[in-house]
C-alpha positions as protocol buffer text, in pm:
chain_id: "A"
residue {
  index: 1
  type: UNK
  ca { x: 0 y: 0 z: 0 }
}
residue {
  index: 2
  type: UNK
  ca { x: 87 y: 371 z: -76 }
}
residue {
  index: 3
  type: UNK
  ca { x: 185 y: 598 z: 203 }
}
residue {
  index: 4
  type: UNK
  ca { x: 23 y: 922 z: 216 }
}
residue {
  index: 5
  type: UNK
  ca { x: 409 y: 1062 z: 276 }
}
residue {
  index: 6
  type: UNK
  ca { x: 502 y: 952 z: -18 }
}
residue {
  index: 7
  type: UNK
  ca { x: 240 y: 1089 z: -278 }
}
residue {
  index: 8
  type: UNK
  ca { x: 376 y: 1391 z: -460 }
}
residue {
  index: 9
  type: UNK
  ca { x: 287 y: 1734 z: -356 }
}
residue {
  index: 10
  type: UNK
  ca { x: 242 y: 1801 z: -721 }
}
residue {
  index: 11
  type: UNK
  ca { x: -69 y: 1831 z: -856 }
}
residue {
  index: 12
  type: UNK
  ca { x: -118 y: 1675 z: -1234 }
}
residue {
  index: 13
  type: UNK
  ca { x: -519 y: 1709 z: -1234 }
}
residue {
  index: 14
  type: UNK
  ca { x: -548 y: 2084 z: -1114 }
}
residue {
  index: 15
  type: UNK
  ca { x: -830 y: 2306 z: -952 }
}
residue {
  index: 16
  type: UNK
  ca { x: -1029 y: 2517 z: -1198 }
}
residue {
  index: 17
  type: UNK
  ca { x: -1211 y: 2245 z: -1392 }
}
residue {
  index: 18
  type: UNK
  ca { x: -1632 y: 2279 z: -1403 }
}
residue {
  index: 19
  type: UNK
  ca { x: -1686 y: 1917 z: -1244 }
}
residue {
  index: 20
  type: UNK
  ca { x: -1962 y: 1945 z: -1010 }
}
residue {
  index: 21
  type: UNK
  ca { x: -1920 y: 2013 z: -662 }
}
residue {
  index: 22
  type: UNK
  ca { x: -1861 y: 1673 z: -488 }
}
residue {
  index: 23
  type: UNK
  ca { x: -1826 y: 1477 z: -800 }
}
residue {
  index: 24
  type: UNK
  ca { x: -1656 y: 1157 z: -731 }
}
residue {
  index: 25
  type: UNK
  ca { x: -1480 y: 1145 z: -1117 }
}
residue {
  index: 26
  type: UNK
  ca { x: -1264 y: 1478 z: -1011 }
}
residue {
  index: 27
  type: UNK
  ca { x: -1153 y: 1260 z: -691 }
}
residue {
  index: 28
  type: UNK
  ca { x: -1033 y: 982 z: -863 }
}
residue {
  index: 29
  type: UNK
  ca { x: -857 y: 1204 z: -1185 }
}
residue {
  index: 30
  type: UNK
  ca { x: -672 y: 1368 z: -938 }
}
residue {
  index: 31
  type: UNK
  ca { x: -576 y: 1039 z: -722 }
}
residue {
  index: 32
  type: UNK
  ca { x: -474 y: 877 z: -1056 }
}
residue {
  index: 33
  type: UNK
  ca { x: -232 y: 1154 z: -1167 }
}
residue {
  index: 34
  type: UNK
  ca { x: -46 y: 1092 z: -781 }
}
residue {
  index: 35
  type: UNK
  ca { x: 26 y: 750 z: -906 }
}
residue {
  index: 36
  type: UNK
  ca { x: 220 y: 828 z: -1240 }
}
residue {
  index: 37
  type: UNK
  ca { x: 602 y: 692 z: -1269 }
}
residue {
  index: 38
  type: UNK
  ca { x: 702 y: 903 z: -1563 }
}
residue {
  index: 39
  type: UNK
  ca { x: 592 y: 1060 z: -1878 }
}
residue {
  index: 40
  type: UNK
  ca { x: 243 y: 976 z: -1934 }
}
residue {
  index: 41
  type: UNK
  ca { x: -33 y: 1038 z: -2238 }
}
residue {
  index: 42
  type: UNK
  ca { x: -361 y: 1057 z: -2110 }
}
residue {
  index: 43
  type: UNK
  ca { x: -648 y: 956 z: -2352 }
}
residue {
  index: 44
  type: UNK
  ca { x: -995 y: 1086 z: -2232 }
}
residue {
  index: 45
  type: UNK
  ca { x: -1346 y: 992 z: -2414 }
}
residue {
  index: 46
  type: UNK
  ca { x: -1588 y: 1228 z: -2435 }
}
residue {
  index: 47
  type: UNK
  ca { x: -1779 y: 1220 z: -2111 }
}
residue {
  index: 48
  type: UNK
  ca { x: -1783 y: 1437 z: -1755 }
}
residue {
  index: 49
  type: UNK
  ca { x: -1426 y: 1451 z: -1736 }
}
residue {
  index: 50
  type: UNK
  ca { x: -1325 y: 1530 z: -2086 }
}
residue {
  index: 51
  type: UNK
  ca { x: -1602 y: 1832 z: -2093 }
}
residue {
  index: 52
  type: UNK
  ca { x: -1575 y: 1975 z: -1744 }
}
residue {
  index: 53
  type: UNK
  ca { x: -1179 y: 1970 z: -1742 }
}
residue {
  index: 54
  type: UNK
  ca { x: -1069 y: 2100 z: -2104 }
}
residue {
  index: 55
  type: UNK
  ca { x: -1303 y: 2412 z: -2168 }
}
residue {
  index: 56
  type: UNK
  ca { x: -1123 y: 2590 z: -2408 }
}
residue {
  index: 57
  type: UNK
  ca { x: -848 y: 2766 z: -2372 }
}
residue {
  index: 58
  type: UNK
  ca { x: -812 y: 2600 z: -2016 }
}
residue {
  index: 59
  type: UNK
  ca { x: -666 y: 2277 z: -1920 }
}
residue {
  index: 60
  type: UNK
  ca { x: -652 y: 2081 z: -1573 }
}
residue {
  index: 61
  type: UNK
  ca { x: -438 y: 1884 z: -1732 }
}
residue {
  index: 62
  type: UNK
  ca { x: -56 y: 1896 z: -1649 }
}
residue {
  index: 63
  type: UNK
  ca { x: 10 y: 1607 z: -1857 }
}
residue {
  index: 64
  type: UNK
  ca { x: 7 y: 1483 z: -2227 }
}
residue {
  index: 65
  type: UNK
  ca { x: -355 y: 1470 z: -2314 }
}
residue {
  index: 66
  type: UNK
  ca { x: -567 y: 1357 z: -2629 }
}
residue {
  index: 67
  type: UNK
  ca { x: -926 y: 1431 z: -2620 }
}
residue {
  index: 68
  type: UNK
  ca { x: -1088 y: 1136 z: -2862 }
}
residue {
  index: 69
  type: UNK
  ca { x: -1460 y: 1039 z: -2947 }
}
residue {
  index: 70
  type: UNK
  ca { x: -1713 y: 851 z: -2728 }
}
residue {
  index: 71
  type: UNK
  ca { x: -1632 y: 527 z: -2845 }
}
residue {
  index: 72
  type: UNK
  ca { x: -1289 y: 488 z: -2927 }
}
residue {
  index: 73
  type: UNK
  ca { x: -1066 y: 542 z: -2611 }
}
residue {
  index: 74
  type: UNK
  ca { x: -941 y: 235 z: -2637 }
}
residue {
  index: 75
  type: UNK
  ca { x: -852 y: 189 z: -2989 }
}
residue {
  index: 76
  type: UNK
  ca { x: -657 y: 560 z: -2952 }
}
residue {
  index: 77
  type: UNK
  ca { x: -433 y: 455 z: -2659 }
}
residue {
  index: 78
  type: UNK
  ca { x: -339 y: 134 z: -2889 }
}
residue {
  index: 79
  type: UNK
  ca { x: -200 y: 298 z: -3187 }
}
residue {
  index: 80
  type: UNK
  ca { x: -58 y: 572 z: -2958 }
}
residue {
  index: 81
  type: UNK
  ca { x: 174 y: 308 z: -2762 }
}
residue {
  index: 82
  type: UNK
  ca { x: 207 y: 104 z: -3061 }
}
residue {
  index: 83
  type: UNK
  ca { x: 389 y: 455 z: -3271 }
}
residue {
  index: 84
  type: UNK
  ca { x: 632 y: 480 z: -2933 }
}
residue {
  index: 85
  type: UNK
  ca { x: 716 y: 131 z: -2969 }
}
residue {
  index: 86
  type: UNK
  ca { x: 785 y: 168 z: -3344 }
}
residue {
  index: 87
  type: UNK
  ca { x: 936 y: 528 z: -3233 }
}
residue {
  index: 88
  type: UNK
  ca { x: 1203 y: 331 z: -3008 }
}
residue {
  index: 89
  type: UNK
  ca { x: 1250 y: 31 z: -3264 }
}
residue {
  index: 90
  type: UNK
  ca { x: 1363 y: 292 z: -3545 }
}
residue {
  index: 91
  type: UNK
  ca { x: 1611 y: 483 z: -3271 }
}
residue {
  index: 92
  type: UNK
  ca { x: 1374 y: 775 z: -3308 }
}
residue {
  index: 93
  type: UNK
  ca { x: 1264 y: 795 z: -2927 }
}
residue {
  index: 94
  type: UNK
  ca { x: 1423 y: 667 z: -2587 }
}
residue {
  index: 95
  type: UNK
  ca { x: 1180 y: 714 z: -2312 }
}
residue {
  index: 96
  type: UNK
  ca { x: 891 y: 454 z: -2213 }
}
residue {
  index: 97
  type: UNK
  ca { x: 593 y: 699 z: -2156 }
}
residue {
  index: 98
  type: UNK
  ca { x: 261 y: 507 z: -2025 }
}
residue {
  index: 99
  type: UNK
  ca { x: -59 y: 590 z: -2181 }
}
residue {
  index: 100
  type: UNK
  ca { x: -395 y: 605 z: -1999 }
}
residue {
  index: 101
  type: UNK
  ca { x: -709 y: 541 z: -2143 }
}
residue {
  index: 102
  type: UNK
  ca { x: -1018 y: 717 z: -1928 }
}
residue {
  index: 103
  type: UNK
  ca { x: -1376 y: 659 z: -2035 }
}
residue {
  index: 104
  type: UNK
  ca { x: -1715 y: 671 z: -1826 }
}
residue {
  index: 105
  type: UNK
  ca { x: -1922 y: 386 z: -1806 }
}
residue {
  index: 106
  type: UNK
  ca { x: -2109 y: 531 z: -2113 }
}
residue {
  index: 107
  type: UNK
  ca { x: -1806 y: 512 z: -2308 }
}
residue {
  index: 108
  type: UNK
  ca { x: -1682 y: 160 z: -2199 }
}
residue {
  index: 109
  type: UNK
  ca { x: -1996 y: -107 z: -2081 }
}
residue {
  index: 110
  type: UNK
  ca { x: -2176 y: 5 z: -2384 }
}
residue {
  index: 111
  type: UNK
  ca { x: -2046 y: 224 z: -2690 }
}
residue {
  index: 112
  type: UNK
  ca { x: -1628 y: 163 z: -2614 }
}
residue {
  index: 113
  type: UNK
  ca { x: -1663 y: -190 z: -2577 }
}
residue {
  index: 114
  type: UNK
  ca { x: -1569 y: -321 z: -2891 }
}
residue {
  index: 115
  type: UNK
  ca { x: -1279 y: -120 z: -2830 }
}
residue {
  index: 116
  type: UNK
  ca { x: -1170 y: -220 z: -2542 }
}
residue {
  index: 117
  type: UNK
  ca { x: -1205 y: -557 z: -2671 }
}
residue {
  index: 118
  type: UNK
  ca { x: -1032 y: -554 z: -2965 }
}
residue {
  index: 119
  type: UNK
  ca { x: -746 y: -356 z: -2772 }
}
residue {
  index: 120
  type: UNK
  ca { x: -667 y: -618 z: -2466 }
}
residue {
  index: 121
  type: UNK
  ca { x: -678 y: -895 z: -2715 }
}
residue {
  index: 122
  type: UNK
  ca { x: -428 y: -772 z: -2917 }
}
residue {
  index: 123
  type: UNK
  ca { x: -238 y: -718 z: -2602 }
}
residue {
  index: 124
  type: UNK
  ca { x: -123 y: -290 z: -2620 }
}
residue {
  index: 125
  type: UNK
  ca { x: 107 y: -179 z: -2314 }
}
residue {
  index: 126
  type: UNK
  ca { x: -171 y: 13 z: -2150 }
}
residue {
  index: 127
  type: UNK
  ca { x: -403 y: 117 z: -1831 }
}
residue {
  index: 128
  type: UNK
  ca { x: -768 y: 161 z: -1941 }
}
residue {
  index: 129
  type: UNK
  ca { x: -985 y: 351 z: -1628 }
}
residue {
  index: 130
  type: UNK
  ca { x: -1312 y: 326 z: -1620 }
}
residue {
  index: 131
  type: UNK
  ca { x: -1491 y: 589 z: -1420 }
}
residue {
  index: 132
  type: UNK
  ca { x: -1845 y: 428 z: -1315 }
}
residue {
  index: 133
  type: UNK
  ca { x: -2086 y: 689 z: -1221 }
}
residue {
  index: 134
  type: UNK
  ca { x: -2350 y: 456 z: -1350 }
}
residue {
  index: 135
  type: UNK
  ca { x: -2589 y: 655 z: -1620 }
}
residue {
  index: 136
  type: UNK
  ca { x: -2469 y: 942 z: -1854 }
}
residue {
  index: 137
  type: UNK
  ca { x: -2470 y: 1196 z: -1615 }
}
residue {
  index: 138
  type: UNK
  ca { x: -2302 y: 1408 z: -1905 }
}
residue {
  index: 139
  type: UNK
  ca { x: -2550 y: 1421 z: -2143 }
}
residue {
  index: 140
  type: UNK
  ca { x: -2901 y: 1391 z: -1912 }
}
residue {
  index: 141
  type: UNK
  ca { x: -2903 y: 1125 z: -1679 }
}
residue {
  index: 142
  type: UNK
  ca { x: -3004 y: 825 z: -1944 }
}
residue {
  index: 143
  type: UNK
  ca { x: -2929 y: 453 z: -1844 }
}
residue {
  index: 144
  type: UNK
  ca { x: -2630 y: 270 z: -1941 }
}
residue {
  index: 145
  type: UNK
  ca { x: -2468 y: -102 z: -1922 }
}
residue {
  index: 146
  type: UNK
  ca { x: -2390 y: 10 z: -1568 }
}
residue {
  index: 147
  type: UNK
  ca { x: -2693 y: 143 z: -1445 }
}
residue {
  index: 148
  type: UNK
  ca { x: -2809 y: -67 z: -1091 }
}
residue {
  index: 149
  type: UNK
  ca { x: -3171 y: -247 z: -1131 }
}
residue {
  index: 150
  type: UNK
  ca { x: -3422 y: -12 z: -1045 }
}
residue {
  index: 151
  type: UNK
  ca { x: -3230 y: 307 z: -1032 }
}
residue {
  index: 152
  type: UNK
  ca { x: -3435 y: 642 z: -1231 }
}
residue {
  index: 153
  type: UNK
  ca { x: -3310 y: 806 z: -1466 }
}
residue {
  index: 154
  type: UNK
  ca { x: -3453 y: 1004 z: -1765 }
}
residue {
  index: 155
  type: UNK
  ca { x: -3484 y: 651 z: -2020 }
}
residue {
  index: 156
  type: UNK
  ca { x: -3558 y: 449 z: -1721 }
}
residue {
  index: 157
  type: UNK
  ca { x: -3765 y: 701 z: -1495 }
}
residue {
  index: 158
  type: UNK
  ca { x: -3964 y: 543 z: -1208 }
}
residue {
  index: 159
  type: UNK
  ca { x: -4381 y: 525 z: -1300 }
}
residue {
  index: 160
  type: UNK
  ca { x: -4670 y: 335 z: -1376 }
}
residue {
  index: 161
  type: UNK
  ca { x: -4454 y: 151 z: -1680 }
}
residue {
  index: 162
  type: UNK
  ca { x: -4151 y: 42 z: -1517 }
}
residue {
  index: 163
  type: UNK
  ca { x: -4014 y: 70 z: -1172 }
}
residue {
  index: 164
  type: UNK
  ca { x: -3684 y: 232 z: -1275 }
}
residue {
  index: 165
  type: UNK
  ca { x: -3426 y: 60 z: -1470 }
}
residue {
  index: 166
  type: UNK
  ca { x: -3532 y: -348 z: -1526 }
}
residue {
  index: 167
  type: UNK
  ca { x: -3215 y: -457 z: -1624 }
}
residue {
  index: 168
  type: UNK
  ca { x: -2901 y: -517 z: -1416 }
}
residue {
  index: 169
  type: UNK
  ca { x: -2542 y: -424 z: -1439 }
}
residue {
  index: 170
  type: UNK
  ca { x: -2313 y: -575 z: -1646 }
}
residue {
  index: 171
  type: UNK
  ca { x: -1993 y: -748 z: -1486 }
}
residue {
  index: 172
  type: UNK
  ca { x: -1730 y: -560 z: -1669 }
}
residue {
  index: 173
  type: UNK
  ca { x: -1405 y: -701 z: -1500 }
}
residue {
  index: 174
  type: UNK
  ca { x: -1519 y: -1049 z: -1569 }
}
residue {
  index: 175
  type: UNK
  ca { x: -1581 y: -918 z: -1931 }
}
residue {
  index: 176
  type: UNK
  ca { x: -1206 y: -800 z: -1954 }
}
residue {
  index: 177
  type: UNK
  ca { x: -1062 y: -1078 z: -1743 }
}
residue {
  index: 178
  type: UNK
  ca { x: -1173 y: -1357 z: -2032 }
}
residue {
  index: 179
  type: UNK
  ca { x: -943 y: -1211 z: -2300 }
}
residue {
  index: 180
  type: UNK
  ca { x: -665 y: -1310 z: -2038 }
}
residue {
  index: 181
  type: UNK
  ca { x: -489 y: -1015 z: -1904 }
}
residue {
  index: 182
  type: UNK
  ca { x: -269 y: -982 z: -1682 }
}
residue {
  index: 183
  type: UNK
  ca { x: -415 y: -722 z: -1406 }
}
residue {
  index: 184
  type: UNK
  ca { x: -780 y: -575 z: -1401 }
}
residue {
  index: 185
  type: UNK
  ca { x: -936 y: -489 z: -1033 }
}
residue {
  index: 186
  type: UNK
  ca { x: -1198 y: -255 z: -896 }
}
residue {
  index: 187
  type: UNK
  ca { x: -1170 y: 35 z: -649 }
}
residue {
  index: 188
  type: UNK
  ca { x: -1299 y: 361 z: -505 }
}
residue {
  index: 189
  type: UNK
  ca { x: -1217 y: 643 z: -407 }
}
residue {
  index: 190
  type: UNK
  ca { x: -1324 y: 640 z: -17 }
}
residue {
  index: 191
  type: UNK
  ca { x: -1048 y: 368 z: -21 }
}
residue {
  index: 192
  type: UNK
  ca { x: -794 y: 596 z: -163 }
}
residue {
  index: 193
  type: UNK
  ca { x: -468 y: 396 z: -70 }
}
residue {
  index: 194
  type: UNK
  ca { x: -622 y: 100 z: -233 }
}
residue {
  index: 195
  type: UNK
  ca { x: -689 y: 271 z: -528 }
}
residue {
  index: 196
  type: UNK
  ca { x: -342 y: 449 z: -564 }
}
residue {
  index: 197
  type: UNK
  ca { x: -189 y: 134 z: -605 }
}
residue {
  index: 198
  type: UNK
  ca { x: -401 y: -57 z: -786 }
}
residue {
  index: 199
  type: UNK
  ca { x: -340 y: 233 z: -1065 }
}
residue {
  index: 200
  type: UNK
  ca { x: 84 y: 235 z: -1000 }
}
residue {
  index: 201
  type: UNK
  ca { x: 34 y: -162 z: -1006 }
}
residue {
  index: 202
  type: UNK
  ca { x: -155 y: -161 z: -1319 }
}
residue {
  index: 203
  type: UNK
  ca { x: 101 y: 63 z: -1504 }
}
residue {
  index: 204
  type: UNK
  ca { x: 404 y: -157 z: -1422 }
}
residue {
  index: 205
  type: UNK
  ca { x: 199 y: -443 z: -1598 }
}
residue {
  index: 206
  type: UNK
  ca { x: 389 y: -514 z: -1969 }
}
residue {
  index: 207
  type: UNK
  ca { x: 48 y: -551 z: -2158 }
}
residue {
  index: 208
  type: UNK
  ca { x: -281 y: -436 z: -2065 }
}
residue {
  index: 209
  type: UNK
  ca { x: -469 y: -370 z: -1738 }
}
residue {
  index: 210
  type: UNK
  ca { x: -811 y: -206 z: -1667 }
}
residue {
  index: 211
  type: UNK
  ca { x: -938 y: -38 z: -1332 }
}
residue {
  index: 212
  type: UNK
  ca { x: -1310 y: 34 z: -1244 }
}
residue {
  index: 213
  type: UNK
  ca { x: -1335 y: 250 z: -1053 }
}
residue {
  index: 214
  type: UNK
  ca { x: -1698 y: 360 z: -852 }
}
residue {
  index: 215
  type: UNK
  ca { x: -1752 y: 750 z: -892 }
}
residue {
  index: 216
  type: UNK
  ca { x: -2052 y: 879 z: -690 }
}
residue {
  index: 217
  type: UNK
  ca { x: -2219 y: 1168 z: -904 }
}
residue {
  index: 218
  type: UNK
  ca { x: -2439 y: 1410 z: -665 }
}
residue {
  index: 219
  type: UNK
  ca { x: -2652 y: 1535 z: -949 }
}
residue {
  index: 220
  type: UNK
  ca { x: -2761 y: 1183 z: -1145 }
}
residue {
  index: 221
  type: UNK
  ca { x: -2786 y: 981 z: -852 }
}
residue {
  index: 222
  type: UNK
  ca { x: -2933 y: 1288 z: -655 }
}
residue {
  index: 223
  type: UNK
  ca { x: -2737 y: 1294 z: -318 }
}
residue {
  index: 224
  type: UNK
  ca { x: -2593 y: 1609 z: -85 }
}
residue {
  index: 225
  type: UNK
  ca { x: -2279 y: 1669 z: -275 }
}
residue {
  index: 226
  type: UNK
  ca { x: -2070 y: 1666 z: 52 }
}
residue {
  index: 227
  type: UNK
  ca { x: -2127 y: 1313 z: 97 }
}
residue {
  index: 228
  type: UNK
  ca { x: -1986 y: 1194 z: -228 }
}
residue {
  index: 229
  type: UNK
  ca { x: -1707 y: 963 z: -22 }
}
residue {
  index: 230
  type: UNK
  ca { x: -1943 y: 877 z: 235 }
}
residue {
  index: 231
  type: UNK
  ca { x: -2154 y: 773 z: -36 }
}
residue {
  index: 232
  type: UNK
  ca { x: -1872 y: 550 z: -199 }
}
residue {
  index: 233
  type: UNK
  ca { x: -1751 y: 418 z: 147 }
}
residue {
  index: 234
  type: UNK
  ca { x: -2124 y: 270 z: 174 }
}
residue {
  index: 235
  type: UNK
  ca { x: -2131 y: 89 z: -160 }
}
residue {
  index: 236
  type: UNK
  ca { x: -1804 y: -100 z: -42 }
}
residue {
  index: 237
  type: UNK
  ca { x: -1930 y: -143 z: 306 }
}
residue {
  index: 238
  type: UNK
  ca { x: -2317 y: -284 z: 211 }
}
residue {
  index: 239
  type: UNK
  ca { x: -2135 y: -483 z: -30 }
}
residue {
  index: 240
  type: UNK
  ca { x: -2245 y: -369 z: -334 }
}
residue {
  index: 241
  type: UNK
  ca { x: -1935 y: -231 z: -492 }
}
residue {
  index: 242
  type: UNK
  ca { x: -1696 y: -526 z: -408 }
}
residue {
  index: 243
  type: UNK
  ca { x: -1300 y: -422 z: -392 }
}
residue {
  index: 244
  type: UNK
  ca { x: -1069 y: -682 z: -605 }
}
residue {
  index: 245
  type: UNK
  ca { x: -814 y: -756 z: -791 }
}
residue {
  index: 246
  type: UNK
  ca { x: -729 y: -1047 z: -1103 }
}
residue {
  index: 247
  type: UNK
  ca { x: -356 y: -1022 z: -1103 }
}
residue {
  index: 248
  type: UNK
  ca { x: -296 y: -1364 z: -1381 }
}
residue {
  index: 249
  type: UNK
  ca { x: -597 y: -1472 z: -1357 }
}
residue {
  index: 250
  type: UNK
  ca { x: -647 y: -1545 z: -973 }
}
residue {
  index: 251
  type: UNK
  ca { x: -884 y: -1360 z: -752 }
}
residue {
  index: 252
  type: UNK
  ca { x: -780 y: -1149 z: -435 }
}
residue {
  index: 253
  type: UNK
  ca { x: -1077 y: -975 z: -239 }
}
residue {
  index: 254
  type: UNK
  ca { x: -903 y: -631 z: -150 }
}
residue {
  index: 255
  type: UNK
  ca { x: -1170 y: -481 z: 123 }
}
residue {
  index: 256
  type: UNK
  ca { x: -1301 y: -754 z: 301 }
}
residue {
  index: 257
  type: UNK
  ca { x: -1707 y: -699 z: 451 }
}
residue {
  index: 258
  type: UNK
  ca { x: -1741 y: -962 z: 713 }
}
residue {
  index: 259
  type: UNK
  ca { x: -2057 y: -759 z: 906 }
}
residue {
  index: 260
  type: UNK
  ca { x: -2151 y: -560 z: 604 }
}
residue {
  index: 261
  type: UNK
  ca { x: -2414 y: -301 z: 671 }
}
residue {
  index: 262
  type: UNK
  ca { x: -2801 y: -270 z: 522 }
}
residue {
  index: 263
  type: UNK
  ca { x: -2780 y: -188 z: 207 }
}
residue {
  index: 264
  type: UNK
  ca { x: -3105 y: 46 z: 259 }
}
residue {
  index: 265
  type: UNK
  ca { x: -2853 y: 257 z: 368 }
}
residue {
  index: 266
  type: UNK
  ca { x: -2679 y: 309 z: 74 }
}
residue {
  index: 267
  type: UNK
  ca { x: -3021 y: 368 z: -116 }
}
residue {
  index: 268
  type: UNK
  ca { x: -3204 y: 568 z: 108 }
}
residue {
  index: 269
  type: UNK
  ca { x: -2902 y: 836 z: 38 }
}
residue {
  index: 270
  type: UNK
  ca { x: -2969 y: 856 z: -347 }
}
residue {
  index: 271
  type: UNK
  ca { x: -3267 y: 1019 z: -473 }
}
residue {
  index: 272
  type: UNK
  ca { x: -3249 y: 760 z: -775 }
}
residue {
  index: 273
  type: UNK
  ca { x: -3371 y: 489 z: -564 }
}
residue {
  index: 274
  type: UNK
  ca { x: -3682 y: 668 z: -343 }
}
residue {
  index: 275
  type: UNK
  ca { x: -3939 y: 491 z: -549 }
}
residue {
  index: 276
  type: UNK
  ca { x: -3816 y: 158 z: -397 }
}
residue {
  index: 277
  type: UNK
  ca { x: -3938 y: 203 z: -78 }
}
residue {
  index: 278
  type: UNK
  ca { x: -4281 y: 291 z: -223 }
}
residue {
  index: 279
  type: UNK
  ca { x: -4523 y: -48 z: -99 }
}
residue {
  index: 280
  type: UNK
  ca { x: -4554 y: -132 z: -497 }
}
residue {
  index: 281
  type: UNK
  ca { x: -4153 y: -173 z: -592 }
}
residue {
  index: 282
  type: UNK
  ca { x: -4106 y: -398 z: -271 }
}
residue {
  index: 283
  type: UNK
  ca { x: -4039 y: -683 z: -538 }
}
residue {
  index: 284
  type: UNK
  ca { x: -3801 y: -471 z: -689 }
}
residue {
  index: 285
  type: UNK
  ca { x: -3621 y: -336 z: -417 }
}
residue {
  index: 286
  type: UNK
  ca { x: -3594 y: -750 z: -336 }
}
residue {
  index: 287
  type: UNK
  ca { x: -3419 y: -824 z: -691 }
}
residue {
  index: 288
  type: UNK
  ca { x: -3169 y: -575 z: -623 }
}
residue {
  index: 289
  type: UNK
  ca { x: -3086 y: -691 z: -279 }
}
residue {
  index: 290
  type: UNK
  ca { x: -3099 y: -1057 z: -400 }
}
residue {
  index: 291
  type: UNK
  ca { x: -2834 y: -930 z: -685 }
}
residue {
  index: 292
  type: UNK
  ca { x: -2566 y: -794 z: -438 }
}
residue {
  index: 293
  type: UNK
  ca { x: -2582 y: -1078 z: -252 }
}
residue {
  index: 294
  type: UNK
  ca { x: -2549 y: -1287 z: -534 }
}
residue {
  index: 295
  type: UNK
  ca { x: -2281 y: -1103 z: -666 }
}
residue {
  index: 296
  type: UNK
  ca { x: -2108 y: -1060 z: -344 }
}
residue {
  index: 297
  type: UNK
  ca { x: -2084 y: -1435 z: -346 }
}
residue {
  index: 298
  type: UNK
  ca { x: -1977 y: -1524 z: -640 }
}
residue {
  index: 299
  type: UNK
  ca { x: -1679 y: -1245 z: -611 }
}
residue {
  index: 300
  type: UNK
  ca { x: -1579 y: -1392 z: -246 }
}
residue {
  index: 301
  type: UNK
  ca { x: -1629 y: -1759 z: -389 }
}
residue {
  index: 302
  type: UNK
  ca { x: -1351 y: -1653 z: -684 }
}
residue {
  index: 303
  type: UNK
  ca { x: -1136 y: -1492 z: -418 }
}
residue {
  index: 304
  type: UNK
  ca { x: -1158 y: -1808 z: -212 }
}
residue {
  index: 305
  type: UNK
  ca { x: -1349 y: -1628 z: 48 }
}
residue {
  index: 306
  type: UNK
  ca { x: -1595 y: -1795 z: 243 }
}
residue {
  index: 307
  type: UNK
  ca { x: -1955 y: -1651 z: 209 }
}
């Protein structure tokens, strides 16, 4: 683990930037910049982070940084460290500089994936972070491949139709830990230590590695913005945001729950989820709690945890 001593005073992901008060994605960009090792390319889909941090002519930015479309973070970081590796072949560059691929959830469980895909098969030298605030929050609060059963939001809203979002959330680690990399883990940023060096970790890997990473977002999932890491401490601590790491292919549960609290907790916080306690979603408000326990076991059962 990290040592708060040791993090660099210098600041790589500065103040200035229109995130919204409290919003968990600013936490984690500026935790990920404390865990660089050299020169580094940052390559940022379009989402919260690209908008709110590069409004023209300002920057946040104190690194190399590539703003790139929606869907194609992935596929940008791969021919960017595949021309330094060329670059170094031909004598025409000597440093190693690690690229970073950042994406929402938006722009990875749904329009990135193929991707993503395409890039940790072919096996490119690089860190892809996904920053899961669980709808896009950017462009008005619709659903995505990470939106939680029965959360609202404007193409799943709470009414007479459905009871917020029917679906449940995809498992995107297990997704990229088929094609057979070598590290991919979850984290968050009330766990900031954990997180810290899961990203240095993840950059010392020789192929590629992928991070998701929970970011609570006061205005889509409708909470007091000064309890964004309260918020995130709670999705850890009810269990439904399990900590872990793959490191070749074996399990290893990071932040372990033994007397994990209600998770009504963690829902009564977020305005997305008020409709659950309404006498009508009781079923629903029942799936979801049947899925993180579900999930929670399965993850523990892979770590070799007992349940």
């Amino acid at each position: 683990m990290v040592r708060l001593q040791d993090l660099p005073v210098e600041e790589l992901f500065t103040s200035g930037h229109r995130l919204c008060a409290g919003c968990g994605a600013g936490t984690v960009m500026r935790m990920t910049m404390k865990a660089l090792r050299g020169p580094t390319v940052v390559v940022n889909a379009t989402g919260c982070v690209e908008v709110a941090s590069t409004i023209y002519p300002y920057t946040s930015w104190k690194v190399s940084w590539v703003h790139i479309a929606f869907e194609n973070a992935a596929a940008v970081a791969s021919g960017i460290e595949a021309a330094y590796k060329v670059l170094r072949r031909k004598g025409l560059w000597d440093k190693y500089v690690d690229v970073i691929a950042i994406a929402g959830d938006g722009g990875t469980f749904d329009i990135g994936i193929q991707a993503l895909s395409g890039a940790l098969e072919r096996g490119h030298d690089f860190l892809y972070i996904c920053y899961d605030n669980e709808a896009y929050m950017n462009t008005g609060i619709q659903r995505s491949g990470a939106t939680p059963h029965g959360a609202a939001t404007t193409t799943s809203p709470a009414g007479r139709k459905i009871p917020g979002k029917p679906e449940f959330k995809k498992d995107l680690i297990g997704i990229c830990v088929a094609h057979g990399i070598e590290y991919a883990a979850t984290a968050s940023p009330a766990y900031w230590n954990d997180y810290i060096t899961k990203v240095r970790k993840a950059l010392e890997v020789d192929g590629p590695a992928v991070i998701h990473v929970f970011a609570p977002c006061p205005t889509g999932m409708r909470f007091d913005p000064s309890k964004s890491i309260e918020v995130a401490r709670l999705a850890v601590q009810t269990r439904y945001w399990p900590v872990y790491e793959v490191e070749r292919g074996k399990y290893k549960l990071n932040i372990k729950v033994p007397q994990p609290k209600p998770l009504l907790e963690f829902l009564k916080m977020q305005g997305r989820f008020t409709h659950l306690f309404q006498p009508e979603a009781q079923r629903e408000l029942e799936a979801l709690q049947m899925w993180v326990e579900e999930n929670w076991k399965r993850i523990a059962t892979l770590c070799g945890e007992k349940t």
